[in-house]
Coordinates of C-alpha atoms and ligand atoms in Angstrom, one line a residue:
M1 CA 6.6 -17.8 -22.7
A2 CA 4.0 -20.1 -23.9
D3 CA 1.1 -18.6 -24.9
Y4 CA -1.2 -21.4 -24.8
Q5 CA -1.8 -23.5 -21.8
T6 CA -1.7 -27.0 -24.0
V7 CA 0.1 -27.2 -27.1
I8 CA -1.1 -30.3 -29.6
S9 CA 2.0 -30.7 -31.8
G10 CA 3.2 -31.9 -35.1
G11 CA 0.5 -34.2 -35.5
T12 CA -1.7 -34.2 -39.3
V13 CA -4.8 -31.5 -38.6
V14 CA -7.5 -32.3 -40.2
T15 CA -10.4 -29.9 -40.5
G16 CA -13.4 -31.0 -42.9
S17 CA -11.8 -29.1 -45.6
D18 CA -7.7 -29.5 -45.4
V19 CA -5.0 -31.8 -44.2
A20 CA -1.8 -30.1 -42.2
R21 CA 1.4 -30.6 -40.3
A22 CA 0.6 -28.6 -38.1
D23 CA 0.3 -27.4 -34.1
I24 CA -2.9 -26.6 -32.5
G25 CA -2.8 -24.1 -28.9
I26 CA -5.3 -24.4 -26.6
N27 CA -6.8 -22.2 -23.7
N28 CA -9.7 -23.1 -21.5
G29 CA -10.8 -25.0 -23.2
I30 CA -11.3 -23.1 -26.5
I31 CA -9.1 -24.0 -29.4
A32 CA -7.2 -20.6 -29.7
A33 CA -4.9 -21.6 -32.9
I34 CA -3.9 -23.6 -35.3
G35 CA -0.1 -23.1 -36.5
L36 CA 3.4 -24.0 -36.3
N37 CA 5.8 -24.2 -33.9
L38 CA 3.3 -22.7 -30.9
K39 CA 4.8 -22.1 -27.1
G40 CA 2.8 -24.2 -24.4
E41 CA 2.7 -24.5 -20.9
S42 CA 2.1 -28.1 -21.7
Y43 CA 2.4 -30.1 -25.2
I44 CA 0.6 -33.4 -26.1
D45 CA 3.4 -35.1 -28.5
A46 CA 1.0 -36.2 -31.5
D47 CA 3.9 -37.0 -34.2
G48 CA 2.9 -39.5 -36.5
L49 CA -1.0 -39.2 -35.5
V50 CA -4.0 -37.6 -37.2
V51 CA -5.8 -34.8 -35.5
L52 CA -9.3 -34.9 -36.1
P53 CA -12.5 -32.9 -34.6
G54 CA -14.2 -35.0 -31.1
G55 CA -16.7 -37.3 -33.1
V56 CA -20.4 -35.8 -32.9
D57 CA -22.4 -38.7 -32.8
S58 CA -26.5 -36.9 -33.5
H59 CA -28.0 -40.4 -32.8
C60 CA -27.7 -42.3 -29.9
H61 CA -30.0 -44.0 -27.3
I62 CA -29.2 -43.8 -24.1
E63 CA -31.5 -43.9 -20.2
Q64 CA -34.3 -44.2 -22.3
L65 CA -37.7 -44.8 -21.0
N66 CA -39.7 -47.5 -22.4
D67 CA -43.2 -47.7 -22.3
R68 CA -43.5 -50.3 -20.2
G69 CA -41.9 -48.2 -17.9
G70 CA -38.1 -49.4 -18.0
S71 CA -35.3 -47.4 -19.6
D72 CA -32.2 -48.6 -21.9
E73 CA -29.2 -50.8 -20.3
E74 CA -27.0 -48.2 -20.8
T75 CA -26.4 -45.9 -18.3
W76 CA -25.1 -42.2 -19.0
T77 CA -21.8 -42.6 -17.1
T78 CA -21.8 -46.0 -18.9
G79 CA -22.9 -44.7 -22.4
S80 CA -20.5 -41.5 -22.6
R81 CA -17.2 -43.7 -21.3
S82 CA -18.1 -45.6 -24.7
A83 CA -18.1 -42.7 -26.6
L84 CA -15.1 -41.0 -25.6
A85 CA -13.1 -44.3 -25.5
G86 CA -14.9 -44.8 -29.1
G87 CA -13.3 -40.5 -29.6
T88 CA -16.9 -39.4 -29.2
T89 CA -17.2 -36.1 -27.7
S90 CA -20.6 -35.0 -28.3
C91 CA -24.0 -37.0 -28.3
I92 CA -27.1 -36.2 -29.3
T93 CA -29.4 -38.8 -27.6
F94 CA -33.5 -39.1 -27.4
A95 CA -36.4 -37.4 -24.9
A96 CA -39.6 -40.0 -25.7
Q97 CA -42.9 -39.5 -25.5
F98 CA -45.7 -41.8 -25.5
K99 CA -49.3 -41.9 -26.2
G100 CA -51.3 -39.6 -23.8
Q101 CA -48.1 -37.9 -22.3
G102 CA -47.2 -34.5 -22.3
I103 CA -43.5 -34.3 -23.2
L104 CA -42.4 -31.0 -20.1
G105 CA -42.1 -33.9 -18.0
T106 CA -40.2 -36.4 -19.4
M107 CA -37.8 -33.7 -20.6
A108 CA -36.6 -33.2 -17.2
E109 CA -36.6 -36.6 -16.3
Y110 CA -34.5 -36.8 -19.4
R111 CA -31.7 -33.8 -18.3
R112 CA -32.0 -34.8 -14.5
R113 CA -30.4 -38.5 -15.7
A114 CA -28.1 -36.8 -18.3
S115 CA -26.4 -34.5 -15.9
K116 CA -24.2 -37.9 -15.4
A117 CA -22.9 -37.6 -18.9
M118 CA -18.9 -37.4 -19.5
V119 CA -19.9 -36.1 -22.6
D120 CA -21.6 -32.7 -24.8
Y121 CA -25.2 -33.7 -25.1
S122 CA -28.1 -32.3 -26.4
F123 CA -31.7 -34.3 -27.2
H124 CA -34.0 -34.9 -29.8
Q125 CA -37.2 -34.8 -28.3
I126 CA -39.6 -38.0 -30.0
I127 CA -43.5 -37.4 -31.1
S128 CA -45.4 -40.0 -30.3
D129 CA -48.5 -38.3 -29.7
A130 CA -48.9 -35.0 -31.6
S131 CA -52.1 -33.5 -29.1
D132 CA -53.1 -30.0 -29.1
E133 CA -51.4 -30.1 -26.1
V134 CA -47.6 -30.7 -27.4
M135 CA -48.3 -29.9 -31.0
F136 CA -49.6 -25.8 -29.3
R137 CA -48.1 -25.4 -26.3
E138 CA -45.4 -27.8 -25.1
V139 CA -43.1 -27.3 -28.7
P140 CA -42.6 -24.3 -27.2
Q141 CA -41.9 -25.2 -24.4
I142 CA -39.0 -27.4 -25.0
V143 CA -37.8 -24.9 -27.4
A144 CA -37.2 -22.1 -25.4
Q145 CA -35.1 -24.8 -23.7
G146 CA -32.6 -25.2 -26.6
V147 CA -33.8 -28.8 -28.1
R148 CA -34.2 -27.7 -31.8
S149 CA -34.9 -31.1 -32.9
L150 CA -38.2 -33.7 -32.5
K151 CA -38.1 -36.8 -33.9
V152 CA -41.1 -39.2 -35.6
F153 CA -41.3 -42.7 -36.1
L154 CA -43.5 -43.8 -39.3
T155 CA -43.2 -47.4 -37.7
Y156 CA -43.4 -49.5 -34.3
E157 CA -46.5 -50.3 -31.7
N158 CA -47.1 -47.8 -29.4
S159 CA -44.8 -45.0 -31.1
Y160 CA -45.5 -44.3 -34.8
L161 CA -47.0 -41.2 -36.1
D162 CA -49.7 -42.0 -39.4
D163 CA -50.0 -39.1 -42.0
H164 CA -52.1 -36.9 -40.6
H165 CA -50.2 -36.8 -37.0
F166 CA -47.0 -37.1 -38.7
I167 CA -48.0 -33.9 -40.8
R168 CA -48.2 -32.2 -37.5
V169 CA -45.2 -32.9 -36.3
L170 CA -43.6 -30.9 -39.1
A171 CA -46.3 -28.2 -38.9
A172 CA -44.9 -27.8 -34.7
A173 CA -41.0 -28.1 -36.4
R174 CA -42.0 -25.3 -39.0
R175 CA -44.0 -23.4 -36.4
N176 CA -40.9 -23.7 -33.7
G177 CA -37.8 -23.2 -36.2
C178 CA -36.9 -27.4 -35.3
L179 CA -35.3 -29.9 -37.7
V180 CA -37.3 -33.1 -38.0
T181 CA -35.9 -36.2 -37.8
V182 CA -37.7 -39.4 -39.3
H183 CA -37.5 -43.4 -38.6
C184 CA -38.8 -44.1 -42.6
E185 CA -40.0 -47.6 -42.8
N186 CA -44.1 -48.2 -43.5
Y187 CA -45.6 -49.7 -40.8
E188 CA -48.6 -51.0 -42.2
A189 CA -46.7 -53.0 -44.6
I190 CA -44.3 -54.5 -41.8
N191 CA -47.0 -55.3 -39.3
W192 CA -49.1 -56.8 -43.2
R193 CA -45.9 -59.7 -43.4
T194 CA -44.6 -59.5 -40.0
R195 CA -48.5 -61.0 -39.4
A196 CA -48.0 -63.9 -42.3
L197 CA -44.3 -64.7 -41.6
L198 CA -45.6 -65.9 -37.8
A199 CA -48.6 -67.2 -39.4
A200 CA -45.6 -69.8 -41.8
G201 CA -44.1 -70.2 -38.6
M202 CA -41.8 -68.3 -39.5
T203 CA -40.0 -66.9 -36.6
E204 CA -36.2 -66.6 -36.3
P205 CA -34.0 -63.5 -36.1
K206 CA -33.4 -63.3 -39.9
Y207 CA -36.7 -63.0 -40.5
H208 CA -36.9 -60.1 -39.4
A209 CA -35.8 -59.2 -42.5
W210 CA -38.1 -60.3 -44.5
S211 CA -40.2 -58.3 -42.3
R212 CA -39.2 -54.9 -43.5
P213 CA -38.4 -55.1 -47.2
V214 CA -36.7 -52.2 -48.5
M215 CA -39.5 -50.9 -50.9
I216 CA -40.8 -50.3 -47.3
E217 CA -37.6 -47.9 -46.5
R218 CA -38.1 -46.6 -49.5
E219 CA -41.7 -45.8 -49.7
A220 CA -41.9 -44.1 -46.3
T221 CA -39.0 -42.1 -47.4
H222 CA -40.4 -41.1 -50.2
R223 CA -43.8 -40.1 -47.8
A224 CA -41.6 -38.4 -45.7
I225 CA -39.6 -36.4 -47.9
A226 CA -43.2 -35.6 -50.1
L227 CA -45.4 -34.6 -46.6
A228 CA -42.2 -32.5 -45.4
E229 CA -41.9 -30.4 -48.9
M230 CA -45.7 -29.8 -48.5
V231 CA -45.3 -28.1 -45.6
D232 CA -41.8 -26.4 -45.8
V233 CA -39.8 -27.6 -43.2
P234 CA -36.3 -29.3 -43.4
I235 CA -35.9 -33.2 -42.4
Q236 CA -33.2 -35.9 -41.4
V237 CA -33.9 -39.2 -42.9
F238 CA -32.2 -41.7 -40.5
H239 CA -30.9 -44.4 -40.4
V240 CA -30.6 -45.1 -44.8
S241 CA -30.3 -48.4 -44.9
C242 CA -29.6 -49.4 -48.6
A243 CA -28.7 -47.5 -51.9
E244 CA -32.6 -47.7 -53.2
V245 CA -33.8 -45.3 -50.4
A246 CA -30.9 -43.2 -50.4
E247 CA -31.8 -41.8 -54.1
E248 CA -35.3 -40.7 -53.1
V249 CA -32.7 -38.2 -50.4
A250 CA -30.7 -37.9 -53.6
R251 CA -34.2 -36.8 -55.9
A252 CA -35.1 -34.4 -53.0
Q253 CA -32.0 -32.6 -52.6
H254 CA -32.0 -32.4 -56.5
R255 CA -34.9 -30.3 -56.4
G256 CA -33.4 -28.2 -53.8
L257 CA -35.1 -30.0 -50.9
K258 CA -34.0 -29.6 -47.4
V259 CA -33.5 -32.5 -46.6
W260 CA -30.5 -34.8 -45.3
G261 CA -29.5 -38.3 -45.2
E262 CA -27.7 -40.3 -42.3
T263 CA -26.0 -43.8 -42.6
C264 CA -24.0 -46.2 -40.0
P265 CA -22.0 -48.7 -39.6
Q266 CA -24.2 -51.4 -39.3
Y267 CA -25.3 -50.1 -43.0
L268 CA -21.1 -50.1 -44.2
T269 CA -20.4 -54.0 -42.8
R270 CA -23.2 -55.8 -41.5
T271 CA -25.6 -57.5 -43.5
A272 CA -29.4 -59.4 -43.5
S273 CA -26.8 -62.9 -43.3
D274 CA -25.2 -62.2 -40.1
M275 CA -29.1 -62.4 -38.5
D276 CA -29.0 -65.6 -40.2
R277 CA -25.9 -66.8 -37.7
P278 CA -26.4 -70.1 -35.5
G279 CA -28.2 -70.1 -33.2
F280 CA -29.8 -67.2 -31.2
E281 CA -26.3 -65.3 -32.4
G282 CA -28.2 -63.5 -35.2
A283 CA -30.0 -61.4 -32.4
K284 CA -27.7 -59.5 -32.2
F285 CA -27.7 -58.0 -35.2
M286 CA -31.1 -57.0 -35.2
C287 CA -32.1 -53.3 -36.1
S288 CA -34.4 -51.1 -38.0
P289 CA -34.6 -50.8 -41.0
A290 CA -32.7 -54.3 -41.4
P291 CA -28.9 -54.5 -42.5
R292 CA -29.0 -55.9 -46.5
D293 CA -26.1 -57.4 -48.7
E294 CA -22.8 -56.8 -49.6
A295 CA -23.8 -54.5 -52.6
A296 CA -26.2 -52.5 -50.7
H297 CA -22.7 -51.5 -49.0
A298 CA -21.4 -50.9 -52.3
G299 CA -24.2 -48.4 -52.9
Q300 CA -23.5 -47.3 -49.6
W301 CA -20.6 -45.7 -50.1
E302 CA -21.4 -44.4 -53.5
M303 CA -24.3 -42.7 -51.7
I304 CA -21.4 -40.8 -49.1
R305 CA -18.9 -40.5 -51.5
R306 CA -21.9 -38.1 -53.5
G307 CA -22.7 -36.8 -50.9
T308 CA -25.9 -37.5 -49.9
L309 CA -25.4 -39.7 -47.0
D310 CA -23.3 -37.1 -45.2
V311 CA -23.5 -38.1 -41.9
V312 CA -22.7 -41.5 -39.8
S313 CA -23.7 -42.4 -36.5
S314 CA -24.2 -45.0 -34.8
D315 CA -28.0 -45.5 -34.0
H316 CA -26.4 -47.0 -30.8
S317 CA -29.5 -48.9 -29.1
G318 CA -29.0 -50.5 -25.9
W319 CA -29.9 -54.1 -25.2
S320 CA -27.3 -56.7 -23.9
Y321 CA -27.8 -60.5 -25.2
D322 CA -28.8 -62.0 -21.9
S323 CA -29.8 -59.8 -19.6
V324 CA -33.5 -59.7 -18.4
A325 CA -34.7 -57.2 -21.0
G326 CA -32.2 -58.4 -23.6
K327 CA -32.2 -60.2 -26.7
R328 CA -32.3 -63.5 -25.1
A329 CA -34.9 -62.4 -22.5
G330 CA -38.1 -64.9 -24.4
G331 CA -36.1 -67.6 -24.4
P332 CA -34.2 -69.0 -27.2
D333 CA -37.3 -69.5 -29.5
A334 CA -38.4 -66.1 -29.1
S335 CA -40.0 -64.6 -32.2
F336 CA -37.7 -61.7 -34.2
R337 CA -41.6 -59.8 -33.2
D338 CA -40.4 -59.7 -30.0
I339 CA -36.9 -59.2 -29.7
P340 CA -35.2 -55.9 -28.9
N341 CA -34.1 -53.7 -31.7
G342 CA -31.3 -52.1 -32.2
M343 CA -27.5 -52.8 -31.7
P344 CA -24.3 -50.8 -29.5
G345 CA -22.2 -48.7 -31.5
L346 CA -21.1 -45.5 -29.6
G347 CA -17.7 -47.1 -29.1
S348 CA -16.5 -48.4 -32.2
R349 CA -18.3 -46.1 -35.0
M350 CA -15.3 -43.7 -35.1
A351 CA -13.2 -46.9 -36.3
V352 CA -15.3 -49.0 -37.6
L353 CA -15.9 -46.4 -40.5
F354 CA -11.9 -45.0 -40.0
S355 CA -10.7 -48.4 -40.5
E356 CA -13.1 -49.6 -43.8
G357 CA -13.6 -45.8 -44.9
V358 CA -10.3 -44.0 -44.7
S359 CA -8.0 -46.8 -44.0
K360 CA -9.3 -48.8 -47.0
G361 CA -9.3 -45.9 -49.3
R362 CA -12.6 -45.2 -49.7
I363 CA -12.9 -41.9 -48.2
D364 CA -10.4 -39.4 -47.3
L365 CA -9.7 -37.7 -43.7
C366 CA -11.8 -34.9 -45.0
Q367 CA -14.7 -36.6 -45.7
F368 CA -14.4 -38.4 -42.3
A369 CA -14.6 -35.5 -39.9
R370 CA -17.2 -34.2 -42.3
L371 CA -19.3 -37.6 -41.8
T372 CA -18.4 -37.6 -37.9
A373 CA -18.5 -34.9 -36.5
T374 CA -18.6 -31.7 -38.6
N375 CA -21.6 -32.1 -40.3
P376 CA -23.9 -33.5 -37.6
A377 CA -22.5 -30.4 -35.7
K378 CA -23.7 -28.2 -38.3
L379 CA -26.9 -29.9 -39.1
F380 CA -28.1 -29.9 -35.4
G381 CA -27.0 -25.9 -35.0
L382 CA -24.4 -27.3 -32.3
T383 CA -22.4 -24.4 -32.9
Q384 CA -19.2 -24.3 -31.2
K385 CA -18.3 -28.7 -32.1
G386 CA -17.4 -30.1 -34.7
S387 CA -14.6 -28.5 -36.4
L388 CA -11.1 -27.6 -35.5
A389 CA -10.7 -23.6 -35.9
P390 CA -10.1 -21.2 -33.7
G391 CA -12.9 -20.1 -30.9
K392 CA -14.1 -23.5 -31.1
D393 CA -14.9 -26.1 -28.1
A394 CA -11.3 -27.9 -28.0
D395 CA -12.9 -31.5 -28.5
I396 CA -10.1 -33.0 -30.4
V397 CA -9.6 -37.0 -31.2
L398 CA -5.8 -38.4 -31.8
F399 CA -5.8 -40.8 -34.0
D400 CA -3.0 -43.3 -35.0
P401 CA -3.7 -44.1 -38.7
A402 CA -1.6 -47.5 -38.5
K403 CA -2.4 -49.2 -35.6
K404 CA -4.4 -52.7 -35.8
V405 CA -6.6 -53.7 -33.3
T406 CA -9.4 -56.9 -32.7
I407 CA -13.0 -55.4 -31.9
T408 CA -14.0 -57.1 -28.5
N409 CA -16.9 -55.6 -25.9
A410 CA -13.9 -55.2 -23.3
L411 CA -12.4 -52.5 -25.9
M412 CA -16.1 -50.7 -25.9
Q413 CA -16.5 -49.9 -22.1
H414 CA -20.4 -50.0 -22.8
I415 CA -22.6 -51.8 -20.5
I416 CA -23.9 -53.8 -23.0
D417 CA -22.5 -57.5 -23.2
Y418 CA -21.8 -57.7 -26.7
T419 CA -20.6 -55.4 -29.7
P420 CA -21.8 -56.4 -33.6
F421 CA -18.6 -55.3 -34.1
E422 CA -16.4 -58.6 -32.6
G423 CA -13.4 -59.7 -34.0
M424 CA -13.7 -57.4 -36.9
D425 CA -9.6 -56.0 -37.7
V426 CA -9.5 -52.1 -37.6
T427 CA -6.8 -50.5 -39.0
G428 CA -6.9 -46.9 -37.0
W429 CA -8.1 -46.6 -33.5
P430 CA -8.3 -43.7 -31.2
V431 CA -5.7 -42.9 -28.2
L432 CA -6.6 -40.0 -27.2
T433 CA -9.9 -38.0 -26.5
M434 CA -9.5 -34.2 -24.8
R435 CA -13.3 -32.5 -23.9
R436 CA -13.3 -29.2 -23.6
G437 CA -9.2 -28.8 -23.3
E438 CA -9.2 -32.1 -20.8
V439 CA -7.6 -35.0 -22.0
A440 CA -10.9 -37.3 -21.5
M441 CA -9.5 -40.5 -22.8
K442 CA -6.0 -41.9 -23.1
D443 CA -5.2 -45.2 -24.9
G444 CA -8.0 -46.4 -23.5
V445 CA -8.3 -45.2 -19.9
V446 CA -11.2 -42.8 -19.5
L447 CA -10.1 -39.7 -17.4
A448 CA -13.3 -37.8 -17.1
Q449 CA -15.5 -37.2 -14.3
P450 CA -19.2 -38.6 -14.3
G451 CA -20.8 -34.9 -14.5
S452 CA -17.8 -33.6 -16.5
G453 CA -20.4 -33.4 -19.8
Q454 CA -22.4 -29.9 -20.3
F455 CA -25.8 -29.9 -21.9
L456 CA -25.8 -27.9 -25.0
A457 CA -29.0 -25.4 -25.9
R458 CA -29.6 -25.4 -29.4
G459 CA -30.6 -21.6 -30.4
P460 CA -32.5 -20.9 -34.3
Y461 CA -29.4 -21.1 -37.5
D462 CA -30.1 -21.1 -40.6
M463 CA -29.5 -24.0 -41.9
I464 CA -32.7 -25.4 -41.1
K465 CA -34.8 -22.6 -41.7
P466 CA -37.6 -23.3 -44.2
L467 CA -37.0 -22.7 -47.8
G468 CA -39.9 -20.4 -48.1
R469 CA -41.4 -22.8 -50.8
L470 CA -45.2 -23.5 -50.6
P471 CA -47.8 -25.3 -52.8
D472 CA -49.9 -22.6 -53.4
G473 CA -47.7 -20.0 -50.9
F474 CA -50.0 -21.2 -48.3
D475 CA -49.4 -21.5 -45.1
A476 CA -51.1 -24.8 -43.4
S477 CA -48.8 -24.7 -40.2
A478 CA -50.3 -21.2 -39.1
F479 CA -53.8 -23.2 -37.7
E480 CA -54.4 -25.0 -35.5
V481 CA -55.7 -28.4 -37.1
Ligands
LIG1 O1 -32.7 -51.1 -34.3 C1 -33.3 -49.9 -34.2 N1 -32.5 -49.0 -35.2 N2 -33.3 -49.7 -32.9 C2 -32.9 -48.3 -32.4 C3 -34.1 -47.5 -32.2 C4 -34.6 -47.0 -33.6 O2 -35.4 -47.0 -34.7 O3 -33.5 -46.0 -34.3
LIG2 ZN1 -34.8 -46.1 -35.6
LIG3 ZN1 -32.1 -45.1 -32.9

């Protein structure tokens, strides 16, 4: 007699801490058992395959509204199709606030748009205007809806916060039990160098990197950490581009602070010289912070091995090369300042990291599971996600570790018309994705239905509780200032 509706049999099961040849029994979308010779009503043969927790991509931009009244090109349907094709089952995307706006109305609009998702999802709330109304009255309401992370930009025209307003966001996070995620680059320094580069006629895509050298990322990271330490609130530093920046995170961690570091495949595989490709091709590799060089990649892997950088997300950002709002919309001579930043990566994140990390011997399978699923799920309070254990959602990806694939844009299944990983040969590929017990992708064919994704409301959790270490013991965040 069968004990389980579905059994994934005979695979190499990987958790954040162990690797074992075992079966996984699934009932009603939940992992019911991990064991040997489990009896199922139906079986998925995983012989020769690696069985991993479904990917959790805690940093991707999907249908994000912009301050010109439009939105990212990537839609929830195409974005989640790409995610499932690439082995990712949960995404945390962004709800953006613009100056002069509140956050409650926009959150409702983001929830409405995400109702077409095929992956499970949550949001980071971007704060670009730390007004009294938002800080003291609206943030508690979005937290009550299950949004537990606030996102801050320390650069970008129209989005960046100065120190005063950043501190107010940190204080709001402390009052409401949120994590703050931070884009760390120095707005004023980038602005100054950009104006000088444009004055010198140095406008091609490669000068994007010149506008934002390493020390301005390092300075902003140091400042973000110091201010978060003053307010006593946990932060995650987004998209760390190199070891010099990760060292700021490491120093904070050595002091016992709740500071975490994220990086992305582009900071492990792409370089500033990609932005110098012939013609306008370099625009495809423009993102912020800018990709560095090959020596930086080696430093990044070391920071991953040490655990300083413990999450690898995609920072999937939705701009095509050729589209009305895309990279080339300003014409072939557009200055780097006017080219939209960001690159797609939802569909490639897991395969690129598996190939460059596991297949090349830089990380082991358990580290891969932690970086792509377990750690982001824990850090962001997705308690049902990120781990293969009884009681967790049956979000599972089967990787063929020997499968060799050359990445093409068609394989990504996103709406964007290019991938920055075009032509990359990878070893290891996701062949089946299961989301809450249902086969959502098999052999590259996405089977999930739009609207089958679920909103993941996040409650309070210990990992992001303040340390209780305030300068002079004085809690300034308790005051409406
Ligand atoms: O260039 C990037 N990273 N674009 C996406 C927005 C952001 O800064 O994360
Ligand atoms: Zn960013
Ligand atoms: Zn981003």
